[in-house]
CSV table of C-alpha atoms and ligand atoms in Angstrom, one decimal:
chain,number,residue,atom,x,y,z
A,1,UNK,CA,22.2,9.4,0.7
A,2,UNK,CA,20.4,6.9,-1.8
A,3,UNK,CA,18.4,4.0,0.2
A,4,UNK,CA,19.0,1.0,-1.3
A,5,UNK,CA,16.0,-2.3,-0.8
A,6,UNK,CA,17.4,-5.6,-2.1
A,7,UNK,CA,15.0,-8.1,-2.7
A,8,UNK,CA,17.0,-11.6,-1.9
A,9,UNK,CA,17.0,-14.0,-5.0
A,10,UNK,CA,14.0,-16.1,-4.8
A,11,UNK,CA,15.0,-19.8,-3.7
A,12,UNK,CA,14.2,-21.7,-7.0
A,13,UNK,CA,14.7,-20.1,-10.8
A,14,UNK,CA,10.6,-20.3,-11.7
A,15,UNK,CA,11.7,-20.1,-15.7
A,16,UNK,CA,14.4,-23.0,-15.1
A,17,UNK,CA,11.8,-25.5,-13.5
A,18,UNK,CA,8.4,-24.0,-16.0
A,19,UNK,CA,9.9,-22.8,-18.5
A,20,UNK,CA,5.8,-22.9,-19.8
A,21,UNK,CA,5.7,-19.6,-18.2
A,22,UNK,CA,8.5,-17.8,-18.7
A,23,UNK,CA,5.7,-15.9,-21.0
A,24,UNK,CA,3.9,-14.7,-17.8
A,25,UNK,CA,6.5,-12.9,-16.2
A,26,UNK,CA,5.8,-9.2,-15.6
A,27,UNK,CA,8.0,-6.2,-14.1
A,28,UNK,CA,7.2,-4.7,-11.1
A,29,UNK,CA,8.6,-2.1,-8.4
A,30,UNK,CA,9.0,-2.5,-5.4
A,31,UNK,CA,8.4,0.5,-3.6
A,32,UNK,CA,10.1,-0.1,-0.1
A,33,UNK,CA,8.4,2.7,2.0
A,34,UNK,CA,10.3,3.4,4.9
A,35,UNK,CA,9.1,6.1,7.3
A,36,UNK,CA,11.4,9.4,6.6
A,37,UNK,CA,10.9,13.1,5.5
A,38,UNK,CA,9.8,13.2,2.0
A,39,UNK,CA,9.5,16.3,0.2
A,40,UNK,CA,7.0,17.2,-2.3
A,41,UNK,CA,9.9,17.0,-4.8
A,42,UNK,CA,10.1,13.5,-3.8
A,43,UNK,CA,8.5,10.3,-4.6
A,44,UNK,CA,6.6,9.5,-1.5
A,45,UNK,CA,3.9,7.5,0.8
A,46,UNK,CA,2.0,9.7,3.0
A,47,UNK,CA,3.2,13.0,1.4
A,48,UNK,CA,3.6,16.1,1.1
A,49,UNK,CA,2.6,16.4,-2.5
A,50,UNK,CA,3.9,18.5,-5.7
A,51,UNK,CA,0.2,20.0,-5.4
A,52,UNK,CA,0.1,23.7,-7.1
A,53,UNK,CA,-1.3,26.4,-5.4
A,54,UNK,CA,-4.4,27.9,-7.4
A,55,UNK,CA,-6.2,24.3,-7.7
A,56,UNK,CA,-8.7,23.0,-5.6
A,57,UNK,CA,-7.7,20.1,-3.4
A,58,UNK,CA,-9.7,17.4,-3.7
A,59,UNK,CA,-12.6,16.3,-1.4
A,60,UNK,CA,-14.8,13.4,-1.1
A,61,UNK,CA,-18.6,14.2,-1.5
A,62,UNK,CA,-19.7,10.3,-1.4
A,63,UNK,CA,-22.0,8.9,1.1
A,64,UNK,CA,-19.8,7.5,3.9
A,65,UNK,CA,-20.5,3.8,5.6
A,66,UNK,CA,-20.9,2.5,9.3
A,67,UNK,CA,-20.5,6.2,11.2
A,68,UNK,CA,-22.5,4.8,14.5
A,69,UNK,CA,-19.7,2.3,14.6
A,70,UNK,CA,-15.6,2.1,14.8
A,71,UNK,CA,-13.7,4.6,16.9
A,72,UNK,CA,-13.5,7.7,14.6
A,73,UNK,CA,-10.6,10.2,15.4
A,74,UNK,CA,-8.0,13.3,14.1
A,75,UNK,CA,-5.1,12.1,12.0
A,76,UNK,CA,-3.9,14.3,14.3
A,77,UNK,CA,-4.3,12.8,17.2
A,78,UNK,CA,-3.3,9.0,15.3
A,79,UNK,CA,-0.1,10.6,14.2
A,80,UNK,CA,0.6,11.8,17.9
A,81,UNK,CA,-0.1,8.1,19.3
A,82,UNK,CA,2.4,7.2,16.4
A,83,UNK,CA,4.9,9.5,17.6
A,84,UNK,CA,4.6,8.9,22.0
A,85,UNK,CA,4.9,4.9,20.4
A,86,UNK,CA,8.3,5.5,18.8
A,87,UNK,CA,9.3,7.7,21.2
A,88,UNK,CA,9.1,5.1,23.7
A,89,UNK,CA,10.1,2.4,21.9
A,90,UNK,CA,13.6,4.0,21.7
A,91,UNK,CA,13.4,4.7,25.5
A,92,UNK,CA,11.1,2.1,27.3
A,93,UNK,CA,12.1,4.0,30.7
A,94,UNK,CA,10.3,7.3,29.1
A,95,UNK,CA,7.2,9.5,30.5
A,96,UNK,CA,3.8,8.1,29.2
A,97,UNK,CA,4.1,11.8,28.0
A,98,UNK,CA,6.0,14.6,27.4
A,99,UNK,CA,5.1,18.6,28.0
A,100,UNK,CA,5.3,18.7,24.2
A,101,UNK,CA,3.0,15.7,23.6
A,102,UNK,CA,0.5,16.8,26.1
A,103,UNK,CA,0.3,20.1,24.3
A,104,UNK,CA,-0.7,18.3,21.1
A,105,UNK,CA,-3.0,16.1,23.0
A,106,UNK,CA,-5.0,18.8,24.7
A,107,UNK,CA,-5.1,20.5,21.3
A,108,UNK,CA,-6.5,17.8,19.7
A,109,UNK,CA,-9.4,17.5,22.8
A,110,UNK,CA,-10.0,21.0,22.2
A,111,UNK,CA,-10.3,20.8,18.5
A,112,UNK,CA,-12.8,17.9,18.8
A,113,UNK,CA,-14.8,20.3,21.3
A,114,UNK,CA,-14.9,22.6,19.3
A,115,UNK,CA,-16.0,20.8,16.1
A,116,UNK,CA,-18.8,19.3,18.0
A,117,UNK,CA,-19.9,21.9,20.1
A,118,UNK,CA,-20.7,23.7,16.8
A,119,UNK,CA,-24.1,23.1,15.1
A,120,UNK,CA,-22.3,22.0,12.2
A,121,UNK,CA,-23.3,19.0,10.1
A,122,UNK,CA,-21.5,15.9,11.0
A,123,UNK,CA,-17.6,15.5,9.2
A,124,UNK,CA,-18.5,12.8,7.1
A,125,UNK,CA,-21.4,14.6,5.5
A,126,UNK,CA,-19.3,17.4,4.5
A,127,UNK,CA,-17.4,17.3,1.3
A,128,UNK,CA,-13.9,15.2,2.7
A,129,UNK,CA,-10.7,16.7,2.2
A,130,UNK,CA,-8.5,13.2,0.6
A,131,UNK,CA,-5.2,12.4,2.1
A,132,UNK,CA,-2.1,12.0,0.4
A,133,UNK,CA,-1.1,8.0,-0.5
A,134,UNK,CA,1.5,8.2,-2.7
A,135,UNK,CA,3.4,10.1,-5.1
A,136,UNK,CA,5.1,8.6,-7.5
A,137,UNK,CA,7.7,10.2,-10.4
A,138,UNK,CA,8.4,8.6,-13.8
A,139,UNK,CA,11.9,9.4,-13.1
A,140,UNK,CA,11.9,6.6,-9.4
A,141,UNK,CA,9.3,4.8,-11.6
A,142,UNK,CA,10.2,4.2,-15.2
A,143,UNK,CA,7.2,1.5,-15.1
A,144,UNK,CA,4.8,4.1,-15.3
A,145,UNK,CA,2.6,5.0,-18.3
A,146,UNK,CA,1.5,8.7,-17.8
A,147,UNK,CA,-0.6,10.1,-20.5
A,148,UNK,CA,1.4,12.6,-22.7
A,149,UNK,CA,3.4,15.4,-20.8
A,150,UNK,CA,3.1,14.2,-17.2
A,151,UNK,CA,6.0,13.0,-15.4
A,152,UNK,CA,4.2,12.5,-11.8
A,153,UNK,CA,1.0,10.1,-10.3
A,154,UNK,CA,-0.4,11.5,-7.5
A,155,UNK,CA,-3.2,8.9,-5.5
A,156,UNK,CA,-5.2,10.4,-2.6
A,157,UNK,CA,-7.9,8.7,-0.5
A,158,UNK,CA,-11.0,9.6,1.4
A,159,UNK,CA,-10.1,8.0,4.9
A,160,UNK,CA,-14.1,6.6,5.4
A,161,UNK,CA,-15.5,3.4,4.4
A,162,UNK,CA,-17.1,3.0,1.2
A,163,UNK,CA,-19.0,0.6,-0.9
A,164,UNK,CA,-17.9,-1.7,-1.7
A,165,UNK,CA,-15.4,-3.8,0.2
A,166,UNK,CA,-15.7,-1.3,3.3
A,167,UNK,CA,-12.6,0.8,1.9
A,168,UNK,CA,-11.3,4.1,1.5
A,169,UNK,CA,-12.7,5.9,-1.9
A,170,UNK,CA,-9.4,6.8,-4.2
A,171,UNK,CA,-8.5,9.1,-6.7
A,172,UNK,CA,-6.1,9.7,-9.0
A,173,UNK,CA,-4.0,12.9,-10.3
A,174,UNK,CA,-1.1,12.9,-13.5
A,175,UNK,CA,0.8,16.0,-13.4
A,176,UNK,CA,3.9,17.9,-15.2
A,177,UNK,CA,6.3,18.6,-11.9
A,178,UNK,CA,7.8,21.4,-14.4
A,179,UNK,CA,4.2,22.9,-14.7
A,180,UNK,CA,3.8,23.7,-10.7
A,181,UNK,CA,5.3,26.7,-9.5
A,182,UNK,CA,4.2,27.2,-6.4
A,183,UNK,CA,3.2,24.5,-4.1
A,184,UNK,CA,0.1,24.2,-1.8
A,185,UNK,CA,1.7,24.6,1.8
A,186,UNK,CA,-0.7,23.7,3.9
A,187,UNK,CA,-3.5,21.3,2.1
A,188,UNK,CA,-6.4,20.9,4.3
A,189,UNK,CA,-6.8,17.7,6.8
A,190,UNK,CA,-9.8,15.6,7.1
A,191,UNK,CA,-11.2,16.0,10.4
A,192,UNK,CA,-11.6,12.3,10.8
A,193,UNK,CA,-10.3,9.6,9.8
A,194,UNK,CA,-12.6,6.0,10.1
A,195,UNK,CA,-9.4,4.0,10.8
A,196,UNK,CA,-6.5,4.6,12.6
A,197,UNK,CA,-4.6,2.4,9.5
A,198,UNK,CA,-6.2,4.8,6.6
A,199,UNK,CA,-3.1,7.6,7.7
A,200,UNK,CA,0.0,6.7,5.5
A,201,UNK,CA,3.3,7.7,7.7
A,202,UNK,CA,5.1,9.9,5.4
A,203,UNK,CA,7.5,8.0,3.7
A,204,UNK,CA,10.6,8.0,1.6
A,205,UNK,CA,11.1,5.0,-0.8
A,206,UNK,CA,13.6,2.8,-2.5
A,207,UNK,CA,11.8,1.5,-5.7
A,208,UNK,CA,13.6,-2.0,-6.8
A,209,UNK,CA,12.8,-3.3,-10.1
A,210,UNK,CA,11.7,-7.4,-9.9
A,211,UNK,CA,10.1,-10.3,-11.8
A,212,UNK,CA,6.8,-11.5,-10.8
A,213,UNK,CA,5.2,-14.1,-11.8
A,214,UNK,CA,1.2,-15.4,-11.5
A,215,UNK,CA,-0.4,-16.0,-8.4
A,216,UNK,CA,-1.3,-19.8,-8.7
A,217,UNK,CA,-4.9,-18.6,-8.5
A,218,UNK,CA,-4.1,-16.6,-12.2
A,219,UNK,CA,-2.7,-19.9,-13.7
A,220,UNK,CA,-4.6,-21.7,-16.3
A,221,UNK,CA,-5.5,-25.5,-14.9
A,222,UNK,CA,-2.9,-27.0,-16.7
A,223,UNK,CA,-0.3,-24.7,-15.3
A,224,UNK,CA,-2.0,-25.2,-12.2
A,225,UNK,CA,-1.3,-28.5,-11.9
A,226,UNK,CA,2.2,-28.4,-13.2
A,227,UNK,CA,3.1,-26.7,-11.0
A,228,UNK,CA,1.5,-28.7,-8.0
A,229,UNK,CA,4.1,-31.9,-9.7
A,230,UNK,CA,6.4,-32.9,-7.6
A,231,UNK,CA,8.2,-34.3,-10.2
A,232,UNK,CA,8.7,-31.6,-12.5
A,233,UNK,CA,10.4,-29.6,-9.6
A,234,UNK,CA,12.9,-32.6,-9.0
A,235,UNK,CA,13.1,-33.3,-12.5
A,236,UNK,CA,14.6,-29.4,-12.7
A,237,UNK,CA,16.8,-30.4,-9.1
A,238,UNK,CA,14.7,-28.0,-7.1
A,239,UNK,CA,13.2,-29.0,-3.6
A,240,UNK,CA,10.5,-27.5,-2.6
A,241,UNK,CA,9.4,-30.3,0.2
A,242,UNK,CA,12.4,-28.3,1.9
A,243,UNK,CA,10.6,-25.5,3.0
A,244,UNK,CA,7.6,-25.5,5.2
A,245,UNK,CA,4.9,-24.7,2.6
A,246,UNK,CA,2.7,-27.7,2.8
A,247,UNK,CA,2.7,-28.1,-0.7
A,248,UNK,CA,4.7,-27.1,-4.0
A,249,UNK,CA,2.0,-24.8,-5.1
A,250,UNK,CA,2.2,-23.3,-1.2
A,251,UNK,CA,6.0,-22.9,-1.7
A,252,UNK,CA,5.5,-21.0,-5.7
A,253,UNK,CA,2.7,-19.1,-4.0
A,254,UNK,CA,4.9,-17.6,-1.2
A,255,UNK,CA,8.5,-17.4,-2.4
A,256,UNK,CA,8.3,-17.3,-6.2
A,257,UNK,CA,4.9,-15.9,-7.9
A,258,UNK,CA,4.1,-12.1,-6.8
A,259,UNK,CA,5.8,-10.1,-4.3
A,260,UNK,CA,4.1,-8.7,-1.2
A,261,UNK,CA,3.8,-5.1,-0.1
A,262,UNK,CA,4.1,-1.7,-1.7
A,263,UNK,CA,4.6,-1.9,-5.7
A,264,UNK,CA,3.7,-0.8,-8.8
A,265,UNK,CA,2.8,-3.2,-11.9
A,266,UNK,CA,3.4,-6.9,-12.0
A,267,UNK,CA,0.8,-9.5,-10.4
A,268,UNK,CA,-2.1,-8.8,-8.2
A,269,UNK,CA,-2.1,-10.7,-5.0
A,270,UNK,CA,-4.6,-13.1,-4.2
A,271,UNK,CA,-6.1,-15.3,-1.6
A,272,UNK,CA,-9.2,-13.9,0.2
A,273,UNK,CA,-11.1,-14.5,-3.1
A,274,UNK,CA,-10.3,-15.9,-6.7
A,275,UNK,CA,-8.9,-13.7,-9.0
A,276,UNK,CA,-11.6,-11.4,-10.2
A,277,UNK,CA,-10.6,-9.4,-13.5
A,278,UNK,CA,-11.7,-5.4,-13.5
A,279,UNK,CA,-12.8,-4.3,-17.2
A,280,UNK,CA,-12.7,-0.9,-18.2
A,281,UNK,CA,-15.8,1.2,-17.8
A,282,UNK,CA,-15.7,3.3,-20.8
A,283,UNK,CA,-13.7,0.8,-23.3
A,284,UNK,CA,-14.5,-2.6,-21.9
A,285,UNK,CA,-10.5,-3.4,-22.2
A,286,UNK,CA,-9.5,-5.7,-19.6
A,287,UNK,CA,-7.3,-3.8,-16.7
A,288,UNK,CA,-3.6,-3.9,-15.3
A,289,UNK,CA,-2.7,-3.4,-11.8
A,290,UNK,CA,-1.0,0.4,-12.0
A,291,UNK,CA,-0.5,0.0,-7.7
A,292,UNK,CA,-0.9,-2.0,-4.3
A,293,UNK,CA,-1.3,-0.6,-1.5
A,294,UNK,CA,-0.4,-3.0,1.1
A,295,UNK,CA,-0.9,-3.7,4.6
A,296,UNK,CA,2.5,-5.4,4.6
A,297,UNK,CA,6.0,-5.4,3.1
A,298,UNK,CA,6.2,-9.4,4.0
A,299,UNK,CA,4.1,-12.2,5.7
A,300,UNK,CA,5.8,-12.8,9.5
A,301,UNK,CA,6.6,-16.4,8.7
A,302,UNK,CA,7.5,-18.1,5.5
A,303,UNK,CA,6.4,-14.6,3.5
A,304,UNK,CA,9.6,-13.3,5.0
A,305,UNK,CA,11.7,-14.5,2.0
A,306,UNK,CA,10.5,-11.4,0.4
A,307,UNK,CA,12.0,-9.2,3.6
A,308,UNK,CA,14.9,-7.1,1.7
A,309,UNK,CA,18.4,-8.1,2.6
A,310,UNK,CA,18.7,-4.9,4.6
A,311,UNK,CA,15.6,-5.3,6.9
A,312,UNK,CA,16.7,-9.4,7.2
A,313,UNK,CA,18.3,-9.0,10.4
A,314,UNK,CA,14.9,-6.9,12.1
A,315,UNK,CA,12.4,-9.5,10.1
A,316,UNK,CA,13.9,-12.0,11.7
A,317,UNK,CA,14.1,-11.0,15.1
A,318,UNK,CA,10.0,-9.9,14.9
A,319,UNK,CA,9.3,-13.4,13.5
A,320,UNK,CA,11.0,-15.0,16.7
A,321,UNK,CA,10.5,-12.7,19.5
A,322,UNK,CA,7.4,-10.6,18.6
A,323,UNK,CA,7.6,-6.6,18.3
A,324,UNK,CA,6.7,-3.8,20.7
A,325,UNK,CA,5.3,-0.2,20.6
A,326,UNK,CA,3.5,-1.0,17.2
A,327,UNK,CA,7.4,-0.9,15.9
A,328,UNK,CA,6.5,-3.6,13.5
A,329,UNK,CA,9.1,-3.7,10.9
A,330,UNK,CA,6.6,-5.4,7.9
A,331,UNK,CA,4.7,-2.6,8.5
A,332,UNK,CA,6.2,0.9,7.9
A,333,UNK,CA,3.8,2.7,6.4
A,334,UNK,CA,1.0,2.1,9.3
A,335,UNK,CA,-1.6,1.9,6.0
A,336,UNK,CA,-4.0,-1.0,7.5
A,337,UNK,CA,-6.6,-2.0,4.9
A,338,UNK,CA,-9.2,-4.6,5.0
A,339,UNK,CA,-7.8,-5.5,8.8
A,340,UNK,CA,-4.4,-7.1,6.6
A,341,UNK,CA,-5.4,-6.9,3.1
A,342,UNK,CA,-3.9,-5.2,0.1
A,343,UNK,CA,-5.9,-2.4,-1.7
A,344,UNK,CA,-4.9,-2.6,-5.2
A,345,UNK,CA,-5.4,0.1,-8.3
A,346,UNK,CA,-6.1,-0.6,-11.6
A,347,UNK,CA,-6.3,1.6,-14.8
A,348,UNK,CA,-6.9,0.7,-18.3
A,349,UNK,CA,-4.2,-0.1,-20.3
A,350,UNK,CA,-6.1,1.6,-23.7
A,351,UNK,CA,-6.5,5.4,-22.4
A,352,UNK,CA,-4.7,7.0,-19.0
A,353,UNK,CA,-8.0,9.2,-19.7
A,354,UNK,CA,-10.2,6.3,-18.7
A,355,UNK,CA,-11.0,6.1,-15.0
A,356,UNK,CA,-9.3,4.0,-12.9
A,357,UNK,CA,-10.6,1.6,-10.3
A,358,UNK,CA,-9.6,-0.3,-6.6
A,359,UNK,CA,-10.9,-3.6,-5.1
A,360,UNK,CA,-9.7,-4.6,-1.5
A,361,UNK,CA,-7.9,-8.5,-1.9
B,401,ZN,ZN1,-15.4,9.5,1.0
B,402,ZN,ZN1,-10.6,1.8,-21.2
């Protein structure tokens, strides 16, 4: 069965009222993640990955941040606490625990003894195998632009902190899916993970292609301050004192500029800071956003707009009555980063060969 996400229409045609910038519009992807049973033949969050055999997974060998502090634990043992949540969301009369789930739980103990009962160095000094994030095929994402040959992107973080921003380290792989023959079945874990929100819950996805426009932050000051005139939206028979944005910018900013959540392309996302541009490292060129990782799909008030017609019904009910067992609808993929922050990925636009780079927003 093909998922389907629908984005609703957005409230107000941006082109009819500006048509200054119809010129800044930009595809994107949605990537709707929902939590499922990918396989490495699919386009995923959280995995398993079209990773061949005979090559090296990747590890992280950078110096890790903060280890006296935080609550450090096996993705393991967060994916079990995932698991008992969901179990008893769907049966709030449960045990605390199953036979089953205690197994796992004492394993995971056991596995921690063992790890530091050993005079081994300490996890995050050891090279760090990376997680899977995402996998994404030309063929689910025709937005991509893989250097010559390769067909699939492949992100992967290190789940500890590191300079800067406080954020997981990532890395990036382009592959030919006709080139691997046989896949790695077991990749190694990380012991540790420095966040219980750095584990992406596998998940399948429903890629939607949209419009996106600036984030009033990326405006120029005279579109800036178009847009804040009241008059032009009149003038163009849209209302925008309608909604509960307390301004006209408010309203563009969170029902018509970028889309929130899970993509690929389009407009960054703003807010904790201004905009601040990435430039290439080897060519100078000014970068594009390739993806967002997000902490959400959509805001849990006015944001909601961007809720897909077929989660509506669920958004809606979490914006009024409030959610239980960590069964938060905006948040399917469990990725938390920053607290509630996006992480987004940039590459040049010159050379796939240049290296890419991530800033937490
Ligand atoms: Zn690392
Ligand atoms: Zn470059």
């Amino acid at each position: 069965m093909v998922v389907v996400r629908t984005t609703p229409p957005r409230p107000v045609d941006v082109t009819a009222v500006f048509p200054e910038l119809a010129p800044s519009a930009r595809p994107a992807v949605r990537l709707h993640p929902r939590p499922g049973a990918p396989s490495a033949a699919d386009s995923s969050v959280g995995g398993p990955l079209l990773w061949p055999a005979d090559e090296p997974w990747p590890h992280c060998e950078a110096a890790h941040l903060h280890l006296d502090s935080g609550f450090r634990r096996p993705p393991a043992e967060v994916r079990l606490d995932r698991r008992i949540m969901a179990r008893r969301h769907a049966d709030h009369g449960g045990p605390a625990m199953t036979p089953e789930e205690q197994t796992l739980r004492e394993r995971c103990a056991t596995m921690m003894e063992e790890r530091f009962g050993a005079d081994l160095p300490e996890p995050a000094d050891c090279p760090v195998p990376l997680l899977p994030v995402a996998q994404l095929y030309l063929r689910d994402v025709p937005l991509l632009r893989p250097p010559a040959g390769a067909d699939v992107l492949q992100v992967l973080w290190c789940p500890y902190d590191h300079e800067p921003d406080c954020k997981p380290s990532t890395a990036l792989f382009w592959r030919s899916a006709a080139e691997v023959a046989d896949i790695l079945a077991t990749p190694p874990e990380p012991y540790e993970v420095n966040d219980d929100g750095y584990v992406p819950e596998p998940c399948t996805l429903a890629p939607e292609a949209i419009t996106e426009y600036p984030n009033s932050l990326d405006l120029s000051p005279r579109e800036r301050s178009m847009v804040e005139d009241r008059s032009r939206w009149r003038a163009a028979g849209a209302d925008p004192d309608s909604s509960h944005a307390d301004s006209p910018r408010g309203f563009y900013d969170i029902h018509l500029a970028e889309a929130p959540g899970w993509k690929v392309g389009g407009w960054p996302p703003w807010g904790r800071t201004d905009p601040c541009p990435r430039y290439c490292a080897v060519c100078d060129a000014r970068m594009v956003p390739l993806l967002t990782v997000a902490s959400f799909e959509w805001d849990g008030g006015e944001g909601h707009s961007w809720a897909p017609h077929e989660d509506r019904e669920a958004a809606v009910a979490a914006a009024a009555v409030g959610y239980c067992c960590g069964q938060r609808p905006s948040q399917p993929t469990k990725v938390a980063v920053g607290s509630t922050d996006n992480l987004q990925i940039y590459v040049c636009p010159t050379s796939p060969d240049h290296p890419h780079t991530d800033l937490i927003q």
